Amino acid sequence: SAAEHPRLRFRHWYSFSAGDKGEVQIRIGDQAWETISTIYTHTGSGAWTYPLIDLSGYAGSEVQIAFLFTATSPCCGSNISTGWYIDAVEVISDPLVFNSPEGFEGGIGDWQVERGTWQVGASTSGPAAAYAGDNVAATVLDGNYAAIVSSRLVSPRVVLVGAEENPALRFWHWYSFSAGDMGEVLIKVEDQAWETISPPYTSTSSGIWSPVFIPLSSYAGSEVQIAFLFTATSPCCGSNVSTGWYIDEVEIPVRSTVGTEEELRLPAQFVLNGAYPNPFNSTTTILFDLPRTSELTLRLFDVLGREVHRMNLGQLESRYGHEIKVEAQSLTSGTYFFLLEMHATDGKETKTGAVTLVR
């Protein structure tokens, strides 16, 4: 079922000549075949890579999976290559996982790879070591990238935190590119087109791991995917390539990993997302996510532990982004502690925080 997040995983290696291609297809019952993958064209990276394809749209159906290879070389063997190699094909159906920071220590996880580059593991080329831990994501772990590549390393679908938390993408990278080749960071909101959010990383690097910070406030609260796009346009058969792009410790501030629409709508946990503004002058807003319909109470205490304000909020529905506006006209300047209580049928849960009033 869709609730089990079915997705296709496999390993592949390919090297295609111009005009030839590979694609993954699916067929429901006796219906027509439908392409569900990126079209794999021209050369590969010379490395085994690990794509992932979401099958949630076919959940509960009787299906077949196919790997379709097409060669259109016009002349009797004059434009052919070694072809397409497939291994370790599996349909997995377990919870989607996104780690922040993602250091790839557990492997590639639920990240996706397009076309013939991007590997995860211990590097023996380029920086020769990860920024942190043992593993990195890299165009190629143990050598140079291929002469012609256009491939994205894509994160799972996630929901970003709200604007009040100033979401930003952070990661560390090391790269060495030949002339004309480059890396870019992209974002996609829901099913819209990919959008570039970084400057192009081109030519050689400084030879050290360096940090990157990209503000994401324009996408706050949205369902997004992040991608690292590497493009090599070297015109001649490996004569103009380098060691490539290495990514580690990727941080994306998320509220949840997206599996189904139901999961997107209903938080898994009671989460306090802070208060803003804080410090405040007369009014502040407390934000939280509610996992199930519950009665809510907010209590405010001074530094001596005396209750100075109470709000019975009534019954609130489960959703992301609940807000409570707190008016403090009768209070004096100072720090106050608040206790947010969720009263559900299966018991009580509390969250605590602090705000500072400045007159």
Short mmCIF file of N, CA, C and O in Angstrom, two decimals, residues 19-65:
data_model
loop_
_atom_site.label_atom_id
_atom_site.label_comp_id
_atom_site.label_asym_id
_atom_site.label_seq_id
_atom_site.Cartn_x
_atom_site.Cartn_y
_atom_site.Cartn_z
N GLY A 19 22.89 8.49 -28.98
CA GLY A 19 21.65 8.02 -29.59
C GLY A 19 21.06 6.79 -28.94
O GLY A 19 19.90 6.45 -29.19
N ASP A 20 21.83 6.11 -28.11
CA ASP A 20 21.35 4.90 -27.43
C ASP A 20 20.89 5.28 -26.02
O ASP A 20 21.32 6.28 -25.45
N LYS A 21 20.03 4.44 -25.42
CA LYS A 21 19.45 4.83 -24.13
C LYS A 21 18.93 3.63 -23.36
O LYS A 21 18.66 2.56 -23.92
N GLY A 22 18.75 3.82 -22.05
CA GLY A 22 18.09 2.86 -21.19
C GLY A 22 17.01 3.56 -20.38
O GLY A 22 17.14 4.74 -20.06
N GLU A 23 15.94 2.85 -20.05
CA GLU A 23 14.88 3.42 -19.22
C GLU A 23 14.20 2.31 -18.45
O GLU A 23 14.16 1.15 -18.88
N VAL A 24 13.68 2.65 -17.27
CA VAL A 24 12.94 1.70 -16.44
C VAL A 24 11.46 1.92 -16.67
O VAL A 24 10.98 3.06 -16.69
N GLN A 25 10.73 0.82 -16.85
CA GLN A 25 9.30 0.91 -17.14
C GLN A 25 8.49 0.06 -16.17
O GLN A 25 9.02 -0.84 -15.51
N ILE A 26 7.19 0.36 -16.12
CA ILE A 26 6.27 -0.41 -15.29
C ILE A 26 5.01 -0.69 -16.10
O ILE A 26 4.61 0.10 -16.97
N ARG A 27 4.38 -1.83 -15.81
CA ARG A 27 3.12 -2.18 -16.46
C ARG A 27 2.16 -2.70 -15.41
O ARG A 27 2.51 -3.58 -14.61
N ILE A 28 0.95 -2.14 -15.39
CA ILE A 28 -0.10 -2.62 -14.49
C ILE A 28 -0.95 -3.63 -15.24
O ILE A 28 -1.56 -3.31 -16.27
N GLY A 29 -0.98 -4.85 -14.73
CA GLY A 29 -1.75 -5.90 -15.41
C GLY A 29 -1.31 -6.05 -16.84
O GLY A 29 -0.12 -6.24 -17.13
N ASP A 30 -2.26 -5.93 -17.77
CA ASP A 30 -1.95 -6.04 -19.20
C ASP A 30 -1.98 -4.69 -19.90
O ASP A 30 -2.12 -4.62 -21.13
N GLN A 31 -1.88 -3.61 -19.13
CA GLN A 31 -1.88 -2.28 -19.73
C GLN A 31 -0.55 -2.00 -20.42
O GLN A 31 0.39 -2.79 -20.37
N ALA A 32 -0.45 -0.83 -21.06
CA ALA A 32 0.76 -0.46 -21.79
C ALA A 32 1.90 -0.17 -20.81
O ALA A 32 1.67 0.23 -19.66
N TRP A 33 3.13 -0.36 -21.28
CA TRP A 33 4.29 -0.03 -20.48
C TRP A 33 4.39 1.49 -20.31
O TRP A 33 4.10 2.25 -21.24
N GLU A 34 4.86 1.93 -19.13
CA GLU A 34 5.01 3.35 -18.82
C GLU A 34 6.40 3.58 -18.25
O GLU A 34 6.86 2.85 -17.38
N THR A 35 7.10 4.60 -18.75
CA THR A 35 8.45 4.90 -18.27
C THR A 35 8.38 5.62 -16.92
O THR A 35 7.63 6.58 -16.76
N ILE A 36 9.18 5.16 -15.95
CA ILE A 36 9.13 5.73 -14.60
C ILE A 36 10.50 6.22 -14.13
O ILE A 36 10.64 6.64 -12.99
N SER A 37 11.48 6.20 -15.01
CA SER A 37 12.83 6.62 -14.62
C SER A 37 13.30 7.78 -15.47
O SER A 37 12.69 8.13 -16.50
N THR A 38 14.40 8.36 -15.06
CA THR A 38 15.19 9.22 -15.93
C THR A 38 15.61 8.40 -17.15
O THR A 38 15.80 7.19 -17.06
N ILE A 39 15.75 9.06 -18.28
CA ILE A 39 16.28 8.37 -19.46
C ILE A 39 17.81 8.38 -19.36
O ILE A 39 18.44 9.44 -19.27
N TYR A 40 18.40 7.19 -19.32
CA TYR A 40 19.85 7.08 -19.20
C TYR A 40 20.45 7.10 -20.61
O TYR A 40 20.15 6.23 -21.44
N THR A 41 21.29 8.12 -20.88
CA THR A 41 21.81 8.31 -22.24
C THR A 41 23.32 8.51 -22.22
O THR A 41 23.92 8.85 -21.22
N HIS A 42 23.89 8.36 -23.39
CA HIS A 42 25.30 8.59 -23.68
C HIS A 42 26.18 7.87 -22.66
O HIS A 42 25.83 6.79 -22.21
N THR A 43 27.30 8.44 -22.27
CA THR A 43 28.21 7.68 -21.42
C THR A 43 27.71 7.63 -19.98
O THR A 43 26.90 8.44 -19.56
N GLY A 44 28.22 6.68 -19.21
CA GLY A 44 28.01 6.63 -17.76
C GLY A 44 29.26 7.15 -17.07
O GLY A 44 30.15 7.70 -17.71
N SER A 45 29.32 6.95 -15.77
CA SER A 45 30.46 7.47 -15.02
C SER A 45 31.57 6.44 -14.87
O SER A 45 32.60 6.73 -14.30
N GLY A 46 31.35 5.23 -15.35
CA GLY A 46 32.33 4.18 -15.10
C GLY A 46 32.26 3.66 -13.69
O GLY A 46 33.23 3.09 -13.20
N ALA A 47 31.10 3.86 -13.02
CA ALA A 47 30.94 3.42 -11.63
C ALA A 47 29.56 2.82 -11.43
O ALA A 47 28.60 3.20 -12.10
N TRP A 48 29.43 1.88 -10.51
CA TRP A 48 28.12 1.37 -10.11
C TRP A 48 27.41 2.44 -9.28
O TRP A 48 27.97 2.94 -8.31
N THR A 49 26.20 2.79 -9.68
CA THR A 49 25.41 3.77 -8.94
C THR A 49 24.06 3.17 -8.57
O THR A 49 23.70 2.09 -9.03
N TYR A 50 23.30 3.90 -7.75
CA TYR A 50 22.21 3.30 -6.98
C TYR A 50 20.94 4.15 -7.07
O TYR A 50 20.66 4.92 -6.16
N PRO A 51 20.16 4.04 -8.16
CA PRO A 51 18.93 4.83 -8.26
C PRO A 51 17.83 4.35 -7.31
O PRO A 51 17.87 3.24 -6.78
N LEU A 52 16.84 5.22 -7.11
CA LEU A 52 15.64 4.91 -6.36
C LEU A 52 14.45 5.51 -7.11
O LEU A 52 14.51 6.66 -7.54
N ILE A 53 13.38 4.74 -7.27
CA ILE A 53 12.20 5.21 -8.01
C ILE A 53 10.97 4.99 -7.15
O ILE A 53 10.69 3.87 -6.71
N ASP A 54 10.20 6.06 -6.92
CA ASP A 54 9.00 6.00 -6.11
C ASP A 54 7.90 5.23 -6.85
O ASP A 54 7.59 5.52 -8.00
N LEU A 55 7.31 4.23 -6.18
CA LEU A 55 6.24 3.44 -6.76
C LEU A 55 4.89 3.66 -6.07
O LEU A 55 3.95 2.90 -6.29
N SER A 56 4.79 4.72 -5.26
CA SER A 56 3.57 4.94 -4.50
C SER A 56 2.35 5.10 -5.39
O SER A 56 1.23 4.74 -5.02
N GLY A 57 2.55 5.64 -6.60
CA GLY A 57 1.43 5.81 -7.52
C GLY A 57 0.85 4.51 -8.04
O GLY A 57 -0.22 4.51 -8.65
N TYR A 58 1.55 3.40 -7.80
CA TYR A 58 1.10 2.09 -8.27
C TYR A 58 0.79 1.17 -7.10
O TYR A 58 0.62 -0.04 -7.28
N ALA A 59 0.70 1.73 -5.91
CA ALA A 59 0.50 0.94 -4.69
C ALA A 59 -0.74 0.06 -4.82
O ALA A 59 -1.77 0.46 -5.34
N GLY A 60 -0.61 -1.18 -4.33
CA GLY A 60 -1.73 -2.12 -4.33
C GLY A 60 -2.01 -2.77 -5.66
O GLY A 60 -2.92 -3.59 -5.78
N SER A 61 -1.23 -2.43 -6.70
CA SER A 61 -1.49 -2.95 -8.05
C SER A 61 -0.61 -4.17 -8.35
O SER A 61 0.46 -4.34 -7.78
N GLU A 62 -1.08 -4.98 -9.28
CA GLU A 62 -0.27 -6.07 -9.82
C GLU A 62 0.57 -5.49 -10.95
O GLU A 62 0.02 -4.98 -11.94
N VAL A 63 1.89 -5.54 -10.82
CA VAL A 63 2.75 -4.86 -11.79
C VAL A 63 3.89 -5.75 -12.24
O VAL A 63 4.21 -6.77 -11.62
N GLN A 64 4.52 -5.33 -13.34
CA GLN A 64 5.82 -5.85 -13.77
C GLN A 64 6.75 -4.67 -13.99
O GLN A 64 6.32 -3.58 -14.39
N ILE A 65 8.02 -4.90 -13.71
CA ILE A 65 9.06 -3.89 -13.91
C ILE A 65 9.93 -4.35 -15.08
O ILE A 65 10.23 -5.54 -15.21
#
